[in-house]
């Protein structure tokens, strides 16, 4: 099974900061990775699919990229509504697997 | 578009079936995933089911522990336990696959909270 190692597990940031969250796959998964945002008490929300395809309605400050088996979600300028937990999900091979999550708190 | 059944409080050893009803789209034509979130923990993909033909794929950790099913006539997917354990206490989400994909999930149910306690 493919393991997804997500880092950091948590971070504190300020409004306006540039943020980078990383997921590394234990083997190649092409571009078959999505990023999900979850706020407390709510279901996850799909932000990005296929490594870099932004979902309709997701602000352009979010972006995704890949280098080899490493995947990055970048928030260019953190906004108050972005404080949440973020998860990657590899959807290349069964069983599908989530990263451990990155909790983004207000500094 | 996905409405899940309500909170459940059960005792160890009891059986349980929770549901996820789709509306506003062709239920049979899109994969449904079940995702577990234990208290204060991350997301775990339990498995996926295609309601059109009930093709089902379990994640190894959940194989034999739960049963996924779907009834396309009532646009509803189900997750069933035959004998609950305290460790099954969690929030369970269903999610629908995005158009043209199997494993990208763009609509989620509100979640069903399951508490198992003696």
mmCIF file of C-alpha atoms in Angstrom:
data_model
loop_
_atom_site.group_PDB
_atom_site.id
_atom_site.type_symbol
_atom_site.label_atom_id
_atom_site.label_comp_id
_atom_site.label_asym_id
_atom_site.label_seq_id
_atom_site.Cartn_x
_atom_site.Cartn_y
_atom_site.Cartn_z
ATOM 1 C CA UNK A 1 0.000 0.000 0.000
ATOM 2 C CA UNK A 2 1.134 3.527 -0.733
ATOM 3 C CA UNK A 3 2.026 5.595 2.306
ATOM 4 C CA UNK A 4 1.477 9.344 2.264
ATOM 5 C CA UNK A 5 3.739 11.288 4.606
ATOM 6 C CA UNK A 6 2.399 14.764 5.244
ATOM 7 C CA UNK A 7 4.345 17.585 6.856
ATOM 8 C CA UNK A 8 4.240 19.505 8.996
ATOM 9 C CA UNK A 9 1.576 18.006 11.221
ATOM 10 C CA UNK A 10 0.741 21.449 12.531
ATOM 11 C CA UNK A 11 1.837 25.011 12.145
ATOM 12 C CA UNK A 12 1.003 28.463 13.402
ATOM 13 C CA UNK A 13 0.774 31.290 10.924
ATOM 14 C CA UNK A 14 -0.475 34.826 10.554
ATOM 15 C CA UNK A 15 -2.918 36.359 8.113
ATOM 16 C CA UNK A 16 -1.021 37.250 4.964
ATOM 17 C CA UNK A 17 1.642 34.573 5.392
ATOM 18 C CA UNK A 18 2.653 32.276 2.548
ATOM 19 C CA UNK A 19 2.132 28.676 3.513
ATOM 20 C CA UNK A 20 3.445 25.417 2.110
ATOM 21 C CA UNK A 21 2.219 21.956 3.046
ATOM 22 C CA UNK A 22 3.894 18.850 1.676
ATOM 23 C CA UNK A 23 2.901 15.263 1.031
ATOM 24 C CA UNK A 24 5.385 12.641 -0.056
ATOM 25 C CA UNK A 25 4.259 9.366 -1.578
ATOM 26 C CA UNK A 26 6.123 6.141 -0.851
ATOM 27 C CA UNK A 27 6.074 5.378 -4.571
ATOM 28 C CA UNK A 28 5.158 7.093 -7.811
ATOM 29 C CA UNK A 29 1.521 8.120 -8.160
ATOM 30 C CA UNK A 30 1.745 10.316 -11.231
ATOM 31 C CA UNK A 31 -0.482 13.352 -10.656
ATOM 32 C CA UNK A 32 -3.175 11.398 -8.830
ATOM 33 C CA UNK A 33 -3.367 13.486 -5.701
ATOM 34 C CA UNK A 34 -5.949 15.761 -4.213
ATOM 35 C CA UNK A 35 -5.999 18.247 -1.356
ATOM 36 C CA UNK A 36 -8.901 18.584 1.067
ATOM 37 C CA UNK A 37 -9.653 21.223 3.663
ATOM 38 C CA UNK A 38 -11.564 20.412 6.823
ATOM 39 C CA UNK A 39 -12.865 22.876 9.368
ATOM 40 C CA UNK A 40 -13.955 21.796 12.855
ATOM 41 C CA UNK A 41 -17.287 20.007 12.864
ATOM 42 C CA UNK A 42 -17.545 20.032 9.081
ATOM 43 C CA UNK A 43 -16.937 17.472 6.357
ATOM 44 C CA UNK A 44 -13.845 17.796 4.186
ATOM 45 C CA UNK A 45 -13.934 20.017 1.134
ATOM 46 C CA UNK A 46 -12.076 19.275 -2.085
ATOM 47 C CA UNK A 47 -9.714 22.103 -2.985
ATOM 48 C CA UNK A 48 -7.395 20.654 -5.609
ATOM 49 C CA UNK A 49 -7.481 17.491 -7.737
ATOM 50 C CA UNK A 50 -4.950 15.954 -10.110
ATOM 51 C CA UNK A 51 -2.124 17.692 -8.230
ATOM 52 C CA UNK A 52 -2.868 21.188 -9.496
ATOM 53 C CA UNK A 53 -6.465 21.458 -10.747
ATOM 54 C CA UNK A 54 -8.257 24.023 -8.617
ATOM 55 C CA UNK A 55 -11.901 23.224 -7.939
ATOM 56 C CA UNK A 56 -14.540 25.701 -9.029
ATOM 57 C CA UNK A 57 -14.973 28.399 -6.424
ATOM 58 C CA UNK A 58 -11.674 27.784 -4.666
ATOM 59 C CA UNK A 59 -9.699 31.030 -4.358
ATOM 60 C CA UNK A 60 -6.669 31.420 -6.591
ATOM 61 C CA UNK A 61 -4.407 31.879 -3.565
ATOM 62 C CA UNK A 62 -4.456 28.078 -3.340
ATOM 63 C CA UNK A 63 -2.218 26.136 -5.710
ATOM 64 C CA UNK A 64 -0.788 22.658 -6.012
ATOM 65 C CA UNK A 65 2.366 21.273 -7.552
ATOM 66 C CA UNK A 66 4.515 18.161 -7.786
ATOM 67 C CA UNK A 67 8.171 17.325 -7.891
ATOM 68 C CA UNK A 68 8.772 13.617 -8.272
ATOM 69 C CA UNK A 69 6.831 11.915 -5.471
ATOM 70 C CA UNK A 70 6.545 15.112 -3.464
ATOM 71 C CA UNK A 71 3.407 17.190 -3.635
ATOM 72 C CA UNK A 72 2.844 20.699 -2.352
ATOM 73 C CA UNK A 73 -0.190 22.757 -1.465
ATOM 74 C CA UNK A 74 0.620 26.440 -1.313
ATOM 75 C CA UNK A 75 -1.509 29.233 0.089
ATOM 76 C CA UNK A 76 -0.004 32.446 -1.214
ATOM 77 C CA UNK A 77 -1.547 34.794 1.336
ATOM 78 C CA UNK A 78 -3.284 33.180 4.273
ATOM 79 C CA UNK A 79 -6.768 34.486 5.009
ATOM 80 C CA UNK A 80 -8.783 34.125 8.236
ATOM 81 C CA UNK A 81 -11.072 31.535 6.636
ATOM 82 C CA UNK A 82 -8.086 29.338 5.738
ATOM 83 C CA UNK A 83 -7.390 28.280 9.302
ATOM 84 C CA UNK A 84 -8.295 24.608 9.094
ATOM 85 C CA UNK A 85 -6.786 21.148 8.726
ATOM 86 C CA UNK A 86 -5.552 20.071 5.313
ATOM 87 C CA UNK A 87 -5.233 16.523 4.013
ATOM 88 C CA UNK A 88 -3.771 15.045 0.870
ATOM 89 C CA UNK A 89 -5.320 11.943 -0.693
ATOM 90 C CA UNK A 90 -3.575 9.748 -3.221
ATOM 91 C CA UNK A 91 -6.072 8.278 -5.645
ATOM 92 C CA UNK A 92 -3.657 6.454 -7.904
ATOM 93 C CA UNK A 93 -3.698 2.973 -6.396
ATOM 94 C CA UNK A 94 -5.983 1.021 -4.119
ATOM 95 C CA UNK A 95 -6.183 1.267 -1.237
ATOM 96 C CA UNK A 96 -6.522 5.031 -1.446
ATOM 97 C CA UNK A 97 -4.654 6.742 1.365
ATOM 98 C CA UNK A 98 -4.794 10.085 3.117
ATOM 99 C CA UNK A 99 -1.867 11.945 4.557
ATOM 100 C CA UNK A 100 -1.901 12.479 8.295
ATOM 101 C CA UNK A 101 -3.148 16.045 8.040
ATOM 102 C CA UNK A 102 -1.731 19.510 8.691
ATOM 103 C CA UNK A 103 -3.479 21.710 11.198
ATOM 104 C CA UNK A 104 -3.078 25.421 10.492
ATOM 105 C CA UNK A 105 -3.615 27.613 13.551
ATOM 106 C CA UNK A 106 -3.548 31.338 14.098
ATOM 107 C CA UNK A 107 -0.242 32.597 15.461
ATOM 108 C CA UNK B 1 -26.801 16.187 -2.338
ATOM 109 C CA UNK B 2 -25.707 13.588 0.190
ATOM 110 C CA UNK B 3 -27.717 13.299 3.376
ATOM 111 C CA UNK B 4 -26.571 10.856 6.032
ATOM 112 C CA UNK B 5 -28.565 9.215 8.779
ATOM 113 C CA UNK B 6 -28.450 10.570 12.293
ATOM 114 C CA UNK B 7 -26.326 10.083 15.367
ATOM 115 C CA UNK B 8 -26.200 6.562 16.760
ATOM 116 C CA UNK B 9 -25.455 5.394 20.291
ATOM 117 C CA UNK B 10 -24.948 1.656 20.546
ATOM 118 C CA UNK B 11 -23.582 -0.969 22.884
ATOM 119 C CA UNK B 12 -20.646 -3.239 22.096
ATOM 120 C CA UNK B 13 -21.763 -6.306 20.201
ATOM 121 C CA UNK B 14 -24.778 -4.625 18.633
ATOM 122 C CA UNK B 15 -25.251 -4.321 14.900
ATOM 123 C CA UNK B 16 -25.665 -1.070 13.038
ATOM 124 C CA UNK B 17 -26.408 0.152 9.543
ATOM 125 C CA UNK B 18 -25.986 3.810 8.614
ATOM 126 C CA UNK B 19 -27.085 5.382 5.381
ATOM 127 C CA UNK B 20 -26.148 8.004 2.830
ATOM 128 C CA UNK B 21 -28.887 9.200 0.486
ATOM 129 C CA UNK B 22 -28.008 10.952 -2.733
ATOM 130 C CA UNK B 23 -30.203 13.407 -4.564
ATOM 131 C CA UNK B 24 -29.974 15.731 -7.523
ATOM 132 C CA UNK B 25 -27.802 13.467 -9.617
ATOM 133 C CA UNK B 26 -27.736 10.011 -11.152
ATOM 134 C CA UNK B 27 -26.877 8.076 -8.001
ATOM 135 C CA UNK B 28 -26.029 4.852 -9.807
ATOM 136 C CA UNK B 29 -23.336 6.473 -11.933
ATOM 137 C CA UNK B 30 -20.918 7.791 -9.343
ATOM 138 C CA UNK B 31 -18.686 6.082 -6.813
ATOM 139 C CA UNK B 32 -19.415 6.560 -3.114
ATOM 140 C CA UNK B 33 -16.629 6.491 -0.547
ATOM 141 C CA UNK B 34 -16.909 5.904 3.164
ATOM 142 C CA UNK B 35 -14.418 7.737 5.367
ATOM 143 C CA UNK B 36 -13.809 7.286 9.083
ATOM 144 C CA UNK B 37 -12.612 9.994 11.425
ATOM 145 C CA UNK B 38 -11.943 8.925 14.970
ATOM 146 C CA UNK B 39 -12.162 11.613 17.656
ATOM 147 C CA UNK B 40 -9.386 14.151 17.216
ATOM 148 C CA UNK B 41 -7.770 12.100 14.453
ATOM 149 C CA UNK B 42 -7.301 12.190 10.693
ATOM 150 C CA UNK B 43 -9.283 10.843 7.779
ATOM 151 C CA UNK B 44 -9.233 7.161 6.832
ATOM 152 C CA UNK B 45 -10.632 5.837 3.575
ATOM 153 C CA UNK B 46 -12.653 2.740 4.402
ATOM 154 C CA UNK B 47 -13.626 1.790 0.889
ATOM 155 C CA UNK B 48 -15.611 2.723 -2.166
ATOM 156 C CA UNK B 49 -18.708 1.355 -3.860
ATOM 157 C CA UNK B 50 -20.212 1.880 -7.289
ATOM 158 C CA UNK B 51 -23.997 1.815 -6.852
ATOM 159 C CA UNK B 52 -24.574 0.959 -10.510
ATOM 160 C CA UNK B 53 -23.307 -2.600 -10.068
ATOM 161 C CA UNK B 54 -22.290 -2.651 -6.376
ATOM 162 C CA UNK B 55 -18.624 -3.064 -7.282
ATOM 163 C CA UNK B 56 -16.956 -2.633 -3.912
ATOM 164 C CA UNK B 57 -13.345 -2.099 -2.886
ATOM 165 C CA UNK B 58 -12.363 -2.198 0.754
ATOM 166 C CA UNK B 59 -9.239 -0.791 2.290
ATOM 167 C CA UNK B 60 -7.359 -3.660 3.960
ATOM 168 C CA UNK B 61 -7.846 -2.262 7.474
ATOM 169 C CA UNK B 62 -11.614 -2.411 7.057
ATOM 170 C CA UNK B 63 -12.012 -5.590 5.017
ATOM 171 C CA UNK B 64 -14.125 -7.995 7.037
ATOM 172 C CA UNK B 65 -14.920 -5.349 9.655
ATOM 173 C CA UNK B 66 -17.723 -3.566 7.807
ATOM 174 C CA UNK B 67 -19.986 -4.177 4.841
ATOM 175 C CA UNK B 68 -20.732 -1.547 2.239
ATOM 176 C CA UNK B 69 -23.818 -1.820 0.082
ATOM 177 C CA UNK B 70 -26.001 0.339 -2.108
ATOM 178 C CA UNK B 71 -29.595 0.337 -3.297
ATOM 179 C CA UNK B 72 -29.813 2.394 -6.444
ATOM 180 C CA UNK B 73 -33.612 2.169 -6.433
ATOM 181 C CA UNK B 74 -33.663 4.470 -3.417
ATOM 182 C CA UNK B 75 -30.375 6.276 -4.194
ATOM 183 C CA UNK B 76 -28.869 5.187 -0.895
ATOM 184 C CA UNK B 77 -25.560 3.721 0.178
ATOM 185 C CA UNK B 78 -25.120 1.860 3.441
ATOM 186 C CA UNK B 79 -22.370 0.989 5.870
ATOM 187 C CA UNK B 80 -23.041 -1.928 8.184
ATOM 188 C CA UNK B 81 -21.411 -3.444 11.243
ATOM 189 C CA UNK B 82 -22.486 -6.862 12.513
ATOM 190 C CA UNK B 83 -20.888 -6.509 15.932
ATOM 191 C CA UNK B 84 -19.741 -3.103 17.081
ATOM 192 C CA UNK B 85 -16.721 -2.452 19.239
ATOM 193 C CA UNK B 86 -15.844 0.606 21.275
ATOM 194 C CA UNK B 87 -13.113 1.363 18.763
ATOM 195 C CA UNK B 88 -15.781 1.886 16.086
ATOM 196 C CA UNK B 89 -16.754 5.124 17.804
ATOM 197 C CA UNK B 90 -16.108 7.798 15.196
ATOM 198 C CA UNK B 91 -17.597 10.175 12.703
ATOM 199 C CA UNK B 92 -18.358 8.515 9.399
ATOM 200 C CA UNK B 93 -18.616 10.450 6.165
ATOM 201 C CA UNK B 94 -19.836 9.410 2.758
ATOM 202 C CA UNK B 95 -18.582 11.208 -0.318
ATOM 203 C CA UNK B 96 -19.460 11.189 -3.994
ATOM 204 C CA UNK B 97 -16.951 10.966 -6.811
ATOM 205 C CA UNK B 98 -16.458 13.838 -9.192
ATOM 206 C CA UNK B 99 -17.725 13.608 -12.765
ATOM 207 C CA UNK B 100 -15.352 11.582 -14.896
ATOM 208 C CA UNK B 101 -13.405 10.208 -11.951
ATOM 209 C CA UNK B 102 -13.491 7.219 -9.671
ATOM 210 C CA UNK B 103 -11.586 8.474 -6.700
ATOM 211 C CA UNK B 104 -11.833 12.262 -6.465
ATOM 212 C CA UNK B 105 -14.584 13.213 -4.034
ATOM 213 C CA UNK B 106 -16.207 16.592 -4.428
ATOM 214 C CA UNK B 107 -19.444 16.210 -2.484
ATOM 215 C CA UNK B 108 -19.601 15.018 1.072
ATOM 216 C CA UNK B 109 -22.354 14.098 3.448
ATOM 217 C CA UNK B 110 -22.675 15.893 6.761
ATOM 218 C CA UNK B 111 -21.374 12.896 8.676
ATOM 219 C CA UNK B 112 -22.883 10.328 11.036
ATOM 220 C CA UNK B 113 -21.545 10.194 14.577
ATOM 221 C CA UNK B 114 -21.392 6.690 15.996
ATOM 222 C CA UNK B 115 -20.756 6.162 19.691
ATOM 223 C CA UNK B 116 -20.262 2.659 21.024
ATOM 224 C CA UNK B 117 -20.268 2.406 24.777
ATOM 225 C CA UNK B 118 -21.447 -0.002 27.433
#
